[in-house]
XYZ file of C-alpha atoms in Angstrom:
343
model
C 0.000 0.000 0.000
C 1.597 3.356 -0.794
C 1.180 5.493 1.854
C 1.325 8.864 0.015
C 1.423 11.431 2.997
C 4.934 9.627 4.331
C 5.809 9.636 0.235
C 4.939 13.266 0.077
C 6.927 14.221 3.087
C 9.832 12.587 2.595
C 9.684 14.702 -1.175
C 9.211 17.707 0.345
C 6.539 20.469 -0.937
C 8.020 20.938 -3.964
C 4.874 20.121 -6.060
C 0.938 21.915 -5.492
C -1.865 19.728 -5.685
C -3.235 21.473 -9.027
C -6.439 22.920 -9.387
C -9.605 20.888 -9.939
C -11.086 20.519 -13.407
C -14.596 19.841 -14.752
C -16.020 17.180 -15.589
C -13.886 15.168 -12.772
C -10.785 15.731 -14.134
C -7.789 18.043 -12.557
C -6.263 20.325 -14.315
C -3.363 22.559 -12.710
C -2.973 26.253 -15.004
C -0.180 27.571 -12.634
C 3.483 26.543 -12.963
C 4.752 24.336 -9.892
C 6.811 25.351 -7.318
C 10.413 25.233 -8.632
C 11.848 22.251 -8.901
C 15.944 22.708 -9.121
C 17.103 19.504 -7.524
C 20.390 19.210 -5.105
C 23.236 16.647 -6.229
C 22.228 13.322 -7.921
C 21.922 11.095 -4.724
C 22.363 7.565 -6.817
C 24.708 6.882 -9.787
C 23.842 3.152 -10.553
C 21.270 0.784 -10.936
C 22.396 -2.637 -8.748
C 21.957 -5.102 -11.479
C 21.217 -5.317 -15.120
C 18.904 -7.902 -16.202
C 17.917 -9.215 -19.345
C 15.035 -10.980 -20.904
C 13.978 -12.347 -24.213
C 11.187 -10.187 -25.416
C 9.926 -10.113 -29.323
C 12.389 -9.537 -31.119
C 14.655 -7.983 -28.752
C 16.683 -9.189 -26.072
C 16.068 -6.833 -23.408
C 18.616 -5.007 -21.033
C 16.459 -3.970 -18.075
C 16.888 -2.510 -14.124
C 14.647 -3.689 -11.478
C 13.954 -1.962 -8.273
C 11.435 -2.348 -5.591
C 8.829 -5.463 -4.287
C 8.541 -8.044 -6.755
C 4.717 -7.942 -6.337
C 4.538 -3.982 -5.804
C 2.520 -2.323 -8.304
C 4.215 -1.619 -11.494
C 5.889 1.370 -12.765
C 7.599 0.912 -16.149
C 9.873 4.116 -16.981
C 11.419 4.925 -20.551
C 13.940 6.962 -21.659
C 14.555 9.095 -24.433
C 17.451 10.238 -26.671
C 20.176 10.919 -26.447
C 19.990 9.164 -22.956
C 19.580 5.881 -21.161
C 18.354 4.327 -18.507
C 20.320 6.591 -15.714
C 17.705 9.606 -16.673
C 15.613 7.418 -13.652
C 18.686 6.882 -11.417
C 16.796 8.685 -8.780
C 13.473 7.959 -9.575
C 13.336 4.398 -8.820
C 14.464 4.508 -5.754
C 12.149 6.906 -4.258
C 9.468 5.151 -6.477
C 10.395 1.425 -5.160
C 10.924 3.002 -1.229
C 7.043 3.602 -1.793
C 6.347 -0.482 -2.810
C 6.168 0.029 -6.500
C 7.978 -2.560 -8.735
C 9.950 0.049 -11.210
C 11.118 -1.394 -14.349
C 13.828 0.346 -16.441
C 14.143 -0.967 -20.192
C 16.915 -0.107 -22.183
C 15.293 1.181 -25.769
C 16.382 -1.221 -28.703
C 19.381 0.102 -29.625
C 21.021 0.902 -26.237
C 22.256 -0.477 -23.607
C 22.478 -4.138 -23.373
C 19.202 -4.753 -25.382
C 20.418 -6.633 -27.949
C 18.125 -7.627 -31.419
C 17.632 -11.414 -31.338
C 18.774 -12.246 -34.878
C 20.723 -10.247 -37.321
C 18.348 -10.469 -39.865
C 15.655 -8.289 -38.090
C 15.332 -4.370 -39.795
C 16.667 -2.222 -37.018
C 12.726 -0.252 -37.375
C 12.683 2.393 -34.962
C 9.366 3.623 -35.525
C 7.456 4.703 -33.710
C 5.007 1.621 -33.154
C 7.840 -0.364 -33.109
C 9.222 0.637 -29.914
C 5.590 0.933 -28.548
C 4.454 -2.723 -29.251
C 8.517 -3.413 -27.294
C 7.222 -2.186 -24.226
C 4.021 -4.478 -24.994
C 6.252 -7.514 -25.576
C 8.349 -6.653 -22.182
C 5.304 -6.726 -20.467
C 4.245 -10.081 -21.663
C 7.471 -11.805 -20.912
C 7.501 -10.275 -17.613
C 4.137 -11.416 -16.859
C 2.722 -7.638 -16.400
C -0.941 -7.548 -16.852
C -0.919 -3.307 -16.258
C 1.368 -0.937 -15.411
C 1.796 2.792 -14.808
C 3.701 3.753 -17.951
C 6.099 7.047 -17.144
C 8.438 8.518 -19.601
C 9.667 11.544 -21.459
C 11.398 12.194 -25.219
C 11.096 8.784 -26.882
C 9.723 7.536 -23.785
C 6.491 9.842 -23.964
C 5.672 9.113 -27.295
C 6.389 5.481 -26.546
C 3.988 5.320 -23.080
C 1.410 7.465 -24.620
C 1.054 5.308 -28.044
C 0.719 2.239 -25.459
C -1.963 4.611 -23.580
C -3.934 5.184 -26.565
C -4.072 1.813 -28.817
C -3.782 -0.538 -25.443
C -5.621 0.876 -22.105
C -5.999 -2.131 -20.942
C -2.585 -2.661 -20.555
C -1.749 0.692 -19.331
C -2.942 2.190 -15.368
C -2.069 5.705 -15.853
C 0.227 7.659 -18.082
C 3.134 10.521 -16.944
C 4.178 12.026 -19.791
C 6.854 14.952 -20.497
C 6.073 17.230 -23.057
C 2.297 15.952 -23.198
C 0.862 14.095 -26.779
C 3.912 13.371 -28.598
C 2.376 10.752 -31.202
C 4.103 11.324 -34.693
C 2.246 12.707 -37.263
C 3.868 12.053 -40.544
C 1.591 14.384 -42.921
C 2.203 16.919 -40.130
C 5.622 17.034 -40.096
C 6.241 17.489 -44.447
C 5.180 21.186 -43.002
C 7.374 23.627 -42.041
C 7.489 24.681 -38.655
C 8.540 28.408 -36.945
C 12.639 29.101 -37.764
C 13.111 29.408 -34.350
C 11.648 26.077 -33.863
C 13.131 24.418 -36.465
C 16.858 25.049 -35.046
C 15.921 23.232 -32.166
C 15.654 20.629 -33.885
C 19.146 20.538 -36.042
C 20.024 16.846 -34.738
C 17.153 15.596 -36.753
C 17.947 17.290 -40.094
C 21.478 16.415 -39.338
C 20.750 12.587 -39.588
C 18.849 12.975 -42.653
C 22.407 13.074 -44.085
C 25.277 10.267 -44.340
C 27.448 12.515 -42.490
C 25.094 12.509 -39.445
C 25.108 9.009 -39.843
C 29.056 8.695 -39.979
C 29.133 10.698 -36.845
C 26.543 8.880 -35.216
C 29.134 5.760 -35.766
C 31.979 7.375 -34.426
C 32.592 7.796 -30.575
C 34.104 10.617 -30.819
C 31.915 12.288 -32.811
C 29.280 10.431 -31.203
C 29.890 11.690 -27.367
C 30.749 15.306 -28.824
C 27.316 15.565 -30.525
C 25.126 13.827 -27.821
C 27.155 16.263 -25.016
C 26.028 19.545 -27.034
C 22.547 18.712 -27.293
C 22.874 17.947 -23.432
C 24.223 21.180 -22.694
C 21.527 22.844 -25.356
C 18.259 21.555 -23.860
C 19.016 21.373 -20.469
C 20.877 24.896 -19.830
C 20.159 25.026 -16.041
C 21.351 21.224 -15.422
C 24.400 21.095 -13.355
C 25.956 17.631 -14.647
C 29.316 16.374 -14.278
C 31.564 14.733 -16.841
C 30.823 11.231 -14.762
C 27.205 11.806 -15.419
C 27.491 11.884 -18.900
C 30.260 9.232 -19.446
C 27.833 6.520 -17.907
C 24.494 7.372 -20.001
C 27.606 7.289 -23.497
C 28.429 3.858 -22.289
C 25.173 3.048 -23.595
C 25.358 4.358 -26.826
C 28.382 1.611 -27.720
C 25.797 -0.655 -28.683
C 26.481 -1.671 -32.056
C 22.968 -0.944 -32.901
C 22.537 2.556 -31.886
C 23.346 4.307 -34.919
C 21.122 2.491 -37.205
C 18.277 3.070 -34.684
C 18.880 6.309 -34.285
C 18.836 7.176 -37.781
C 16.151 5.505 -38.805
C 13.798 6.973 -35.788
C 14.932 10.318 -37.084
C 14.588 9.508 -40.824
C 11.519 7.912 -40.166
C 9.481 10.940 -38.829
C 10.668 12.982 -41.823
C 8.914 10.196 -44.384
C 12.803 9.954 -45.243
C 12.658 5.859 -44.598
C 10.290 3.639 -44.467
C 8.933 1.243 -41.800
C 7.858 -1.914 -41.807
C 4.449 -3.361 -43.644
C 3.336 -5.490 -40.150
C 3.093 -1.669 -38.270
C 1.214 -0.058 -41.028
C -1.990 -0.674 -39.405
C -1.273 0.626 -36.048
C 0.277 3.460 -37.540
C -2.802 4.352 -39.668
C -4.157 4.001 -35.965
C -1.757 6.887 -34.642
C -2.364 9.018 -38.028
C -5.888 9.756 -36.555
C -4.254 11.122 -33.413
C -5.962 9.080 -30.903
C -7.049 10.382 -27.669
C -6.006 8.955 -24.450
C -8.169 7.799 -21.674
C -6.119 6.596 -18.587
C -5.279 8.867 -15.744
C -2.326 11.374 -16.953
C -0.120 13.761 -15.498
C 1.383 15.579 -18.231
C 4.877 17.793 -17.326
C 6.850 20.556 -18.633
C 10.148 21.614 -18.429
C 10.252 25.540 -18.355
C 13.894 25.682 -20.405
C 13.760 22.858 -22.348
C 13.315 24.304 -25.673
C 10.625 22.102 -27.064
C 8.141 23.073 -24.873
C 5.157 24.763 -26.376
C 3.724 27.959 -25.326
C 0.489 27.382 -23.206
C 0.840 24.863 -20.605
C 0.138 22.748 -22.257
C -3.213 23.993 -24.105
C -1.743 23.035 -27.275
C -2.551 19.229 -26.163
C -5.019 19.590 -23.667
C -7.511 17.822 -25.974
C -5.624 14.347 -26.338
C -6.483 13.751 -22.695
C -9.966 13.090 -22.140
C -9.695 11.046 -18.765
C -8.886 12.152 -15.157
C -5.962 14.556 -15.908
C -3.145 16.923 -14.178
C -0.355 19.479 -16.050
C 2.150 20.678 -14.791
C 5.148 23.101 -15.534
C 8.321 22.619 -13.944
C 10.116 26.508 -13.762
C 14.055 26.312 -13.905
C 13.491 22.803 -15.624
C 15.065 21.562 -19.227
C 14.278 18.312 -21.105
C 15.764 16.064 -18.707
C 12.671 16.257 -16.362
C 13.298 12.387 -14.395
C 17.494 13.148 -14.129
C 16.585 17.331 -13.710
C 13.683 17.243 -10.893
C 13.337 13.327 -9.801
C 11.102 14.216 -6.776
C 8.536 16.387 -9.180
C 8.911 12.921 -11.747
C 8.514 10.701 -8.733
C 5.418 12.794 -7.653
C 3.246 12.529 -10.583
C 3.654 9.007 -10.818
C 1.940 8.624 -7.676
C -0.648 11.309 -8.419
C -1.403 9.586 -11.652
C -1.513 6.203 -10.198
C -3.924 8.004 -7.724
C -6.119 10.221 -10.264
């Protein structure tokens, strides 16, 4: 049983309540308290486990009571599984089981056979999560994640409820739209995004494939959408370590291609991405969170997606925040997964 006024003192009162919606949902319109958090109390995970699971082999932490309710958190790019180095703890301290998957392509997830297309599309990395649940023997979880990981947990949201408890998802509704993105978006908005244009060409791809290059290029956009993060070279050098795996480039790429209708996918998705096309809405208990500085945050609070969510519902803006939010502000990511599991 998590006892959420010990779990909310031993955070602090560094995150409001919110303000109360209609229609039973809650909606908070003001920014949260600031979030800035103090030095990184955790730098590993204890073990690394792995598991066959479709077509992937899956690198995975584990934290917390094997019978606990489940919390499955997912990174992003360019980052690993350490972006929840904090989180779990205070998430498993609180009797939830927290599972941390390495994306295909990182880590120590490993494809099964050569011969499988290194897809990462967007439904391809959702229906992963739904094949690590099935070999873990996870009927539900609470599905948390931000960058890759949002788009991931809120694609599993939307085309498999019953699979998902509740959603926490940074930056809000994150589901690719290919027509969309043929359009041009705001200048300023577009340099934001260089990394992705960048990997449209075979040089991106060459320095994608070359440490060096590799650490140099991940680093800057580390620096670029995070500006307030204080993080060491240590930090950094142990999220890298995952991008040695010999598949990360190819994923990478193709994730980045991909969304610019610059590669194609594979034929067995096409029907759950015709799903996704439609922009589904999502119906399980959400907390959706912003990052004040990270530069992909849209005007609003969140307004802009506001209408995705059509079940019990929270927002919330992090001030002094970049895109980082679970490695930036762990307590405020810890927080809304037990206000979501609780909506």
């Amino acid at each position: 049983m998590i006892n959420r006024r010990v779990f909310g003192k031993a955070l602090g009162a560094g995150v409001g309540a919110g303000a109360v919606g209609t229609a039973g949902t809650r909606s908070a319109t003001a920014a949260e308290p600031a979030a800035t958090p103090g030095p990184a109390a955790h730098t590993t995970f204890p073990e690394i486990k792995q598991i066959r699971a479709g077509v992937l082999d899956v690198g995975y932490a584990e934290l917390g009571p094997a019978h606990g309710p489940v919390v499955i958190c997912l990174h992003g790019w360019p980052y690993d599984i350490h972006s929840y180095v904090d989180v779990a703890p205070l998430l498993a301290g609180q009797g939830y089981r927290v599972i941390v998957p390495y994306l295909r392509g990182h880590g120590t997830t490993r494809f099964r056979s050569a011969r499988t297309f290194r897809n990462a599309q967007q439904s391809a990395i959702a229906m992963d999560v739904i094949a690590l649940m099935d070999a873990l023997k996870i009927d539900r979880a609470v599905l948390a994640g931000f960058d890759w990981g949002s788009r991931t947990a809120g694609i599993v949201a939307a085309l498999r409820p019953d699979r998902c408890k509740a959603l926490v998802s940074v930056s809000g509704y994150l589901v690719t739209s290919l027509e969309a993105n043929l359009k041009p978006l705001a200048p300023k908005a577009e340099l934001a995004w260089w990394y992705q244009y960048y990997f449209a060409t075979e040089r991106g791809r060459f320095a994608m494939e070359d440490k060096t290059l590799r650490n140099e290029l991940t680093r800057l956009v580390w620096d670029t959408v995070s500006p307030t993060w204080d993080f060491d070279d240590a930090t950094f050098e142990r999220t890298a370590a995952a991008f040695d795996n010999p598949d990360y480039a190819a994923v990478v790429v193709h994730n980045y291609r991909w969304r610019l209708s610059l590669a194609d996918g594979e034929r067995r998705y096409d029907g759950l991405e015709k799903r996704l096309a439609s922009r589904p809405v999502i119906g399980v208990p959400t907390v959706t969170l912003d990052g004040e500085r990270d530069p992909f945050t849209a005007p609003g609070g969140g307004a802009s997606y506001r209408d995705r969510f059509i079940g019990p519902y929270r927002h919330r803006t992090l001030p002094g925040i970049g895109h980082n939010v679970p490695q930036e502000a762990p307590e405020a990511f810890a927080r809304a997964v037990v206000d979501a599991d609780h909506l």
